[in-house]
Each structure stands twice: as C-alpha cells, then as structure tokens.
Coordinates of C-alpha atoms and ligand atoms in Angstrom, one line a residue:
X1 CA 0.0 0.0 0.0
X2 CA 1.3 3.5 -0.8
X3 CA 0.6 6.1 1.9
X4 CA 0.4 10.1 0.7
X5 CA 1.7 12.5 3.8
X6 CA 1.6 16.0 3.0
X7 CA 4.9 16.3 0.3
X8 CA 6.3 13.7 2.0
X9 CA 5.3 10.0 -0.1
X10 CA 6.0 6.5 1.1
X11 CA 5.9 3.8 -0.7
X12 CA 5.2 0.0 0.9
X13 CA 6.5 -2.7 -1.1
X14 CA 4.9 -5.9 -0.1
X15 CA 6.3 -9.4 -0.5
X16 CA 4.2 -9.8 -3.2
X17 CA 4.8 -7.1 -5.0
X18 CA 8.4 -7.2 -5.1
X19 CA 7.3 -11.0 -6.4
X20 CA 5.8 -9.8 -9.1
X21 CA 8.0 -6.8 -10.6
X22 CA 10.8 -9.4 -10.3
X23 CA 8.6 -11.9 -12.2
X24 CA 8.3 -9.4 -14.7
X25 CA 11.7 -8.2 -15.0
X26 CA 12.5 -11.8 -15.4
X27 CA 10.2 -12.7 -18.3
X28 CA 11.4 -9.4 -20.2
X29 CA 15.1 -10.5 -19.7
X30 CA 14.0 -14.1 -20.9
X31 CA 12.1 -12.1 -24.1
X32 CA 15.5 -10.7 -25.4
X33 CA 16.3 -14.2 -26.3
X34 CA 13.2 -16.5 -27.3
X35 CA 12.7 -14.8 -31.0
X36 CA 16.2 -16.1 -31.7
X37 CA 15.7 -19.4 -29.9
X38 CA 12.3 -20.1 -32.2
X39 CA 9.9 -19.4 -28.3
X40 CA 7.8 -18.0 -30.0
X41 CA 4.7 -19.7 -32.2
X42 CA 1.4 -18.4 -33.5
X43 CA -1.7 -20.1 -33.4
X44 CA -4.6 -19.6 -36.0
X45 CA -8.2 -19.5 -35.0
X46 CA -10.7 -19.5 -37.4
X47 CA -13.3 -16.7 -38.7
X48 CA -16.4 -18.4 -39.9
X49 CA -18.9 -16.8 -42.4
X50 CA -22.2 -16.9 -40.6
X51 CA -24.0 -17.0 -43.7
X52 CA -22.6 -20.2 -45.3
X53 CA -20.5 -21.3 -42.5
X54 CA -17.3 -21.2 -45.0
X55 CA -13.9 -20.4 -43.1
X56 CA -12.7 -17.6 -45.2
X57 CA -10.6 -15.8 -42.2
X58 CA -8.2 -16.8 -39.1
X59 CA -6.5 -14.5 -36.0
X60 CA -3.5 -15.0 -35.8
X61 CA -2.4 -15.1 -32.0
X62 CA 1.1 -15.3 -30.6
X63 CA 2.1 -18.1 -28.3
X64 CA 5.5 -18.5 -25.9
X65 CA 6.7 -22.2 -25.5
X66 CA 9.1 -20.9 -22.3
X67 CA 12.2 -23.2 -21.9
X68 CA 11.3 -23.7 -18.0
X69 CA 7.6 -22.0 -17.4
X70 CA 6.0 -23.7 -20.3
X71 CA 3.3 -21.9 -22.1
X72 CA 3.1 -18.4 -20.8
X73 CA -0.1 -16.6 -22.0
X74 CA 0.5 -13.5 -24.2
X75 CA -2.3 -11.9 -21.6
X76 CA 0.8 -12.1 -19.4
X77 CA 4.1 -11.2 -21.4
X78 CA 2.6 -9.0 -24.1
X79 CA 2.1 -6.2 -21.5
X80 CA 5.4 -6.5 -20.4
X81 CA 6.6 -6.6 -24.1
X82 CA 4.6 -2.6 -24.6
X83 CA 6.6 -1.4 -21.6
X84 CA 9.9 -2.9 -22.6
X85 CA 9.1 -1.9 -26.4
X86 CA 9.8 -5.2 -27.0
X87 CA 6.5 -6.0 -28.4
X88 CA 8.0 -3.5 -31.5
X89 CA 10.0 -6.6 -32.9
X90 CA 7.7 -8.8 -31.8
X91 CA 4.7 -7.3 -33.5
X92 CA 6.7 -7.3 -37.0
X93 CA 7.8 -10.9 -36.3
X94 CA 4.1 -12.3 -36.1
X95 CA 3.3 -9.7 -39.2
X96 CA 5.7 -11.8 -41.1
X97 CA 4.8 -15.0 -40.1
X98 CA 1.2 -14.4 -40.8
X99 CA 1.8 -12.7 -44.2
X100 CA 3.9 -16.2 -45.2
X101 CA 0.6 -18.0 -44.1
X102 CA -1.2 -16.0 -45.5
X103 CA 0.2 -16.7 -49.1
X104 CA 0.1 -20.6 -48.2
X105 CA -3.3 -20.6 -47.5
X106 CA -4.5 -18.6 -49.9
X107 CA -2.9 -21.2 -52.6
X108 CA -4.1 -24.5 -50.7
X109 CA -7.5 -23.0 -49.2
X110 CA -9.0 -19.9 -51.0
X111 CA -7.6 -17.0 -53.2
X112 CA -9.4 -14.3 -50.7
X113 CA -8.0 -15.9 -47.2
X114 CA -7.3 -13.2 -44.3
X115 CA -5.5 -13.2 -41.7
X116 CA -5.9 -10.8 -39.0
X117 CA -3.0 -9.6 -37.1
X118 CA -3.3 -8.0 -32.9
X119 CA -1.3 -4.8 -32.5
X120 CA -0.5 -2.8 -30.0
X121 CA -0.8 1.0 -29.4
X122 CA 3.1 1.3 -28.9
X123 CA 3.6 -0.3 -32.7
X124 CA 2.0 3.2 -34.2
X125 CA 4.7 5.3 -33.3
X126 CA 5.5 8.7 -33.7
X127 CA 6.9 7.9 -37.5
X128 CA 3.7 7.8 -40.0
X129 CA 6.2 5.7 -42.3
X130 CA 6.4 3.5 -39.4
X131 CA 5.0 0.6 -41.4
X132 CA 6.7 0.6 -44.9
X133 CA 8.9 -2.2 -44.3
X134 CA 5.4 -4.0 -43.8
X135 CA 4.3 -3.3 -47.1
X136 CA 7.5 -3.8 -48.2
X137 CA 7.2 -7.4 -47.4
X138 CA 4.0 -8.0 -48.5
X139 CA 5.6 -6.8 -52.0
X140 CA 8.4 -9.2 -51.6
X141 CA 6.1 -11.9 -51.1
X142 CA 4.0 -11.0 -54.1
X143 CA 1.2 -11.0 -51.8
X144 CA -1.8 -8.6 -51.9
X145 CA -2.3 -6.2 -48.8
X146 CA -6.3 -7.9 -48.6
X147 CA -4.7 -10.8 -47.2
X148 CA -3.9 -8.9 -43.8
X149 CA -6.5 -7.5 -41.4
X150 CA -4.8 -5.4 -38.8
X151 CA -6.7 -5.6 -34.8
X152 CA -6.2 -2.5 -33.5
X153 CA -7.9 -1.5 -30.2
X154 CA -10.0 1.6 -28.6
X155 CA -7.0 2.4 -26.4
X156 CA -5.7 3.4 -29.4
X157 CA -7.4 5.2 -31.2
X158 CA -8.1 7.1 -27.8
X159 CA -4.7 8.5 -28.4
X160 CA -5.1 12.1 -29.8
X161 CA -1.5 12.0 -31.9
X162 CA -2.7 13.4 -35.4
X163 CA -0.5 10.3 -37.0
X164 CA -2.3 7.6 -35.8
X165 CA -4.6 8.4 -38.5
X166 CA -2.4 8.8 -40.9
X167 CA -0.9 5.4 -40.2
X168 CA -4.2 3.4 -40.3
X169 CA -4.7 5.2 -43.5
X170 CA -1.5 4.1 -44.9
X171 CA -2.5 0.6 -43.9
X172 CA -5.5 1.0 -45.9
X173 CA -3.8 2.5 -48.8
X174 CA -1.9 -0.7 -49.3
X175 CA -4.8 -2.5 -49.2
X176 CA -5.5 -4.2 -46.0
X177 CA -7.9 -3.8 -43.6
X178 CA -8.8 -2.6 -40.0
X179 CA -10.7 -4.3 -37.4
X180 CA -11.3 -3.1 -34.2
X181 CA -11.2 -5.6 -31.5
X182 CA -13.0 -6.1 -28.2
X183 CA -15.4 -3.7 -29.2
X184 CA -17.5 -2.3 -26.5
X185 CA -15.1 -2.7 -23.5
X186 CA -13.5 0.6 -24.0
X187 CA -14.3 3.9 -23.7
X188 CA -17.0 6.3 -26.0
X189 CA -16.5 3.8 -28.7
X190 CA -19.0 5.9 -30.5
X191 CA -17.5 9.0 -31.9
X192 CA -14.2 7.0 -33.5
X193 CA -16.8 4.8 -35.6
X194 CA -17.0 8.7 -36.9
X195 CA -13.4 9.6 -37.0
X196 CA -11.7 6.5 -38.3
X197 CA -12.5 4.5 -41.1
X198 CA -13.0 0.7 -40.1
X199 CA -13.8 -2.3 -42.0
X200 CA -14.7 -4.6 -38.6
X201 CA -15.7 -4.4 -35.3
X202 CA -15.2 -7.6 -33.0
X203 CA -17.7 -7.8 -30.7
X204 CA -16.0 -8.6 -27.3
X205 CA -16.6 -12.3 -26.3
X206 CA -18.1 -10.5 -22.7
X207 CA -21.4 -9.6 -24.6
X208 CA -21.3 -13.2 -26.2
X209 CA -21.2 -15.4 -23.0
X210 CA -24.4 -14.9 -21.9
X211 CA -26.3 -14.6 -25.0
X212 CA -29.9 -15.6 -24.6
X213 CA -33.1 -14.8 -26.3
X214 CA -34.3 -10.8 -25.1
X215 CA -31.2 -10.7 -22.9
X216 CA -29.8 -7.4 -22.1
X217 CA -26.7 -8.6 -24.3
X218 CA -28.9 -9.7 -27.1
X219 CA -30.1 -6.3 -27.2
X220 CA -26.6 -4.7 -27.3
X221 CA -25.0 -7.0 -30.0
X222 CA -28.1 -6.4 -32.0
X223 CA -27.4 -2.8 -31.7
X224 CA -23.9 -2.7 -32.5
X225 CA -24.8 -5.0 -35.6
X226 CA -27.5 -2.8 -36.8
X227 CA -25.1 0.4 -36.3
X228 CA -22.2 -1.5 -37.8
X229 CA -23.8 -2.3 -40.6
X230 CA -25.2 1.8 -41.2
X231 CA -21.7 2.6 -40.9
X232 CA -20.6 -0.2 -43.7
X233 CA -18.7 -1.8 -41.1
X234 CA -18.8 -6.2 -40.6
X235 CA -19.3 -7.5 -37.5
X236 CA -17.5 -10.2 -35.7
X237 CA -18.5 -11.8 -32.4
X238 CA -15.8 -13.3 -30.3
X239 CA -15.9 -16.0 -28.4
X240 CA -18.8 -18.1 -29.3
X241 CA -18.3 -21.4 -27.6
X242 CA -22.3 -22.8 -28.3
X243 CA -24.7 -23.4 -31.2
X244 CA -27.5 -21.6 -29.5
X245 CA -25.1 -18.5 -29.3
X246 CA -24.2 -19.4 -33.3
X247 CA -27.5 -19.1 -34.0
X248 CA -28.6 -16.4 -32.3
X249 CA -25.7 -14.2 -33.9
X250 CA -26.7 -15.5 -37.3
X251 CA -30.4 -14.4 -36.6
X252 CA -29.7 -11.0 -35.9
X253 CA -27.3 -10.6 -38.9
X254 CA -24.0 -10.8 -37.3
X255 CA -21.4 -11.5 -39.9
X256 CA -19.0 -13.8 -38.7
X257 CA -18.1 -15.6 -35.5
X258 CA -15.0 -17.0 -33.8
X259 CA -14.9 -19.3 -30.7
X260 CA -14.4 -22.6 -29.1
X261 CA -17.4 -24.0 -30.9
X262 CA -15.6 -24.3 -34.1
X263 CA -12.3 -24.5 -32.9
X264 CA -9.5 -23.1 -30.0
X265 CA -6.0 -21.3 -31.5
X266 CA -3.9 -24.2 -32.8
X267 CA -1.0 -24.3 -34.8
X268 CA -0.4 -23.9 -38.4
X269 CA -0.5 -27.4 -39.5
X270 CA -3.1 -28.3 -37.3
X271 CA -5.1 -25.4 -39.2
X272 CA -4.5 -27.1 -42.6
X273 CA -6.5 -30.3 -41.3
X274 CA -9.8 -27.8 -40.2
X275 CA -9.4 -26.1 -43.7
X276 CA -9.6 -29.1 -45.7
X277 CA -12.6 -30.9 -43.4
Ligands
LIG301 P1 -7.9 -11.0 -28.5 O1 -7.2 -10.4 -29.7 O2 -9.2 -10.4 -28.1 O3 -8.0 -12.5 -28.9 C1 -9.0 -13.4 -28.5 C2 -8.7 -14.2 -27.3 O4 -9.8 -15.0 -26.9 C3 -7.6 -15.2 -27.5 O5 -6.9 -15.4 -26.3 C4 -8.4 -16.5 -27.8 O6 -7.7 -17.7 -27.6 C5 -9.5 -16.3 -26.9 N1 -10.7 -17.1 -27.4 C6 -11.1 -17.3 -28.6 N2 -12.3 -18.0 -28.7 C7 -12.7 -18.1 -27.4 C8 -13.8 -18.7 -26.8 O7 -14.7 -19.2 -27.4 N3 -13.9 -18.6 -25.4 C9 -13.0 -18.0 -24.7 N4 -13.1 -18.0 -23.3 N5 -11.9 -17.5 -25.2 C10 -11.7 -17.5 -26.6 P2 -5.3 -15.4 -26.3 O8 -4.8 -16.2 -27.5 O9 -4.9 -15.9 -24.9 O10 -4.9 -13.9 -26.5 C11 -5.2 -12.9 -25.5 C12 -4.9 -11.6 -26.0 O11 -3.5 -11.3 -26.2 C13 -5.5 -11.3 -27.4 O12 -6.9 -11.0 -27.2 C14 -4.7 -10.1 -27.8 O13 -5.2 -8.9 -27.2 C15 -3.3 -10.4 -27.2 N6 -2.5 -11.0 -28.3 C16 -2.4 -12.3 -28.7 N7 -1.5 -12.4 -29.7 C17 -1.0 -11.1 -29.9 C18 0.0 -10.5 -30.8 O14 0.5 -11.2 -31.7 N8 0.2 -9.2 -30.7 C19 -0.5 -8.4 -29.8 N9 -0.2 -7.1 -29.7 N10 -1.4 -8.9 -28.9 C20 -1.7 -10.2 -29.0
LIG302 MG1 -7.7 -9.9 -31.5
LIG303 MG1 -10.7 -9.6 -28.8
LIG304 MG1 -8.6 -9.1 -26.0

C-alpha cells in the first residue's frame, strides 16, 4: 500500500509485490532471447462466415513455448513486451509470419484468405512511415495487402497523436484492412466509428457469453450489428463457444463468428486439417 503525507510519499512494497515486478523483470530478460531461440509460435483461430459457415478468415495469435515455465499466455508477457518496447520486434515478427501463411493458405485453401494480425498502441509510433517495411514485405512476397486484417484496439485510437490516422490510412492504402477488437469494452467507442475509417468491429466475447433470447446482451449485440452495418462496417463476435449463441448471432445478422465452438487457436499445420474438413 502507498501512503500520501503532505509532500512527504512512502511507498510499501509488499512481498508480493516485489514477487511480481521481479517476475516481470524476469520474463522481459528471458524475451530478449526467445525470437532467436524459435519461443515463439502463433496459433490460428478461425473466422467463420455466418451466412454459409465457409472459413474464409483466421487471428492470428502469438504463443511463448518458455524453456522452463511452459506456455506463458500472451495476456501475461505482451504487457510486459509494450513497456519494454519489445512487443516493436515482436509485433513485425508475427506480421511476417502471418503474411507467409497468408500466401500458403490462400494457394491451398481460398484465393481471398485473411489473416488478421493484434497490435498494440506502442507499434503506431510517432513515424507515419512506421509501417513501410510491412508493405514492403508484402511486396516481396507477391502477396496482396487484402490478405492482412490489422486488430487495433479503442485504447488506441483514444490517443489524440494526429498520426495515428495517418498510419491506419497508410494501412488502408496498401490495401489491408482494419478491425477493431473487443469492441464495446473501451471507452465512447462511439464518436471514432465517426473519425476513423474501419472495416470490422469484433464484438467482445463478454457480450457473447451470456447470449440468450431478449437478454440485455442480445439487445446490445443487435445494436452494435445494426449500427455497424449503417456505418458499412462487418461484425464479428468473439468467443462463441455454443450453437444456440451461433444461432442467435446468425439471426440477428451478425457477420461472422469465432470461438471454441468451431475451434481453439492451434498451430499452423493443425489449421491445414480444419481447412480441408
Ligand atoms: P484478442 O485479440 O481479443 O484474442 C481473442 C482471445 O480470446 C484469444 O486469447 C483466444 O484464444 C480467446 N478465445 C477465442 N475464442 C474463445 C472462446 O470461445 N472462449 C474463450 N473464453 N476465449 C476464446 P489469447 O490467445 O490468450 O490472447 C489474448 C490476448 O492477447 C488477445 O486478445 C490479444 O489482445 C493479445 N495478443 C495475442 N496475440 C497477440 C499478438 O501477436 N500481438 C499483440 N499485440 N497482442 C496479442
Ligand atoms: Mg484480436
Ligand atoms: Mg478480442
Ligand atoms: Mg482481447
């Protein structure tokens, strides 16, 4: 607990505390070594197409195969990776992998495959070129910039640097899209439906839990859907783990769903084997 005594502040460090910032420091140290020593992995979850029930899109989410801790959740090290910057090199790393899959599955699976990539706030920086070598890539690799969806979230579009728009427009320029994830978490989510141009808005898996007929979270996705949809904007709803929440979705004219009842994150190959059932 931190106690506040006129000018005078004192800090108490529990036990616990100390724990965890030495926890921390630990897995950042541990960081500056596992994208050389192949850590890292990324998983693929698929996007399904309400409509037809086609997999035309997968997230592409980051995994950490630690030498000693085992698999440490990216809800864990990715926060750590912002403050250390580290998530900079990190963030480019999955970008690359994701574009490779990208071209593979679009040659084995379907010519208009996505693949939708997390960001963080702290990989828009300052630089409105900041994502050239991206695009750069996607050139190398012959590969169209359709193929990527980028996940951005509220917090940063929150930010009020002028060049954050720039950059999203830059992505958009070279072709990919912009989704904005865990919609309706955040804050006034409202008036930057107005100021920046999105192509999706993920529906946070919190309003898709407890889905039930005239729930109050029945109400809500409907409304986003219908507002979405005003706006030209596809809808996603994450986390669906039930066919009655499937349904549901599909009834009021969500767009496409992700969740446990079509499949968890796996691996790449394991991806190949859902694609081709
Ligand atoms: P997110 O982008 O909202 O990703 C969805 C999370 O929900 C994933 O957790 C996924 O495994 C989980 N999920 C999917 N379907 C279901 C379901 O039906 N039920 C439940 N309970 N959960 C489901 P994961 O993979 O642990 O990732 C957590 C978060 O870490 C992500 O949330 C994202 O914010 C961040 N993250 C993951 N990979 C990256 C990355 O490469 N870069 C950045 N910047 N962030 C990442
Ligand atoms: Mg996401
Ligand atoms: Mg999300
Ligand atoms: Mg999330």
């Amino acid at each position: 607990a931190a106690k506040r005594q006129g000018r005078n502040r004192f800090h108490y460090y529990t036990p616990a505390m100390h724990e965890a910032a030495t926890a921390r420091m630990r897995l950042s140290n541990d960081m500056h070594v596992a994208l050389a020593d192949n850590q890292f992995k990324v998983y693929y979850q698929p996007i399904v197409e309400l409509a037809t029930g086609r997999v035309c899109k997968a997230e592409a989410l980051i995994r950490w195969q630690h030498p000693r801790l085992g698999l440490v959740s990216p809800a864990e090290f990715i926060p750590i990776a912002e403050d250390t910057g580290q998530i900079i090199q990190i963030g480019d790393w999955v970008f690359r992998q994701a574009a490779e899959q990208a071209v593979h599955f679009r040659a084995t699976h379907h010519p208009e495959f996505q693949i939708s990539v997390n960001t963080s706030p702290v990989q828009f920086k300052a630089d409105t070129e900041n994502h050239t070598p991206w695009f750069a890539y996607l050139k190398e690799l012959g590969l169209s910039g359709q193929s990527i969806v980028v996940e951005i979230t509220e917090s940063l579009l929150m930010e009020t640097r002028d060049e954050i728009g720039a950059q999203l427009l830059a992505l958009r320029d070279n072709g990919m899209q912009v989704a904005l994830d865990d919609f309706g978490t955040g804050y006034s989510s409202l008036s930057y439906l107005k100021k920046f141009d999105i192509d999706y808005l993920k529906i946070d898996q919190s309003f898709v839990r407890n889905l039930m007929p005239s729930s109050n979270d029945m109400v809500l996705c409907e409304a986003m859907i219908v507002m979405a949809h005003k706006l030209g904007i596809k809808v996603i709803a994450e986390g669906v783990e039930t066919e009655s929440q499937r349904k549901l979705l599909k009834q009021i004219g969500c767009d496409y769903g992700q969740g446990y009842f079509w499949s968890k994150p796996v691996a790449a190959e394991e991806f190949e084997k859902l694609l081709t059932r």
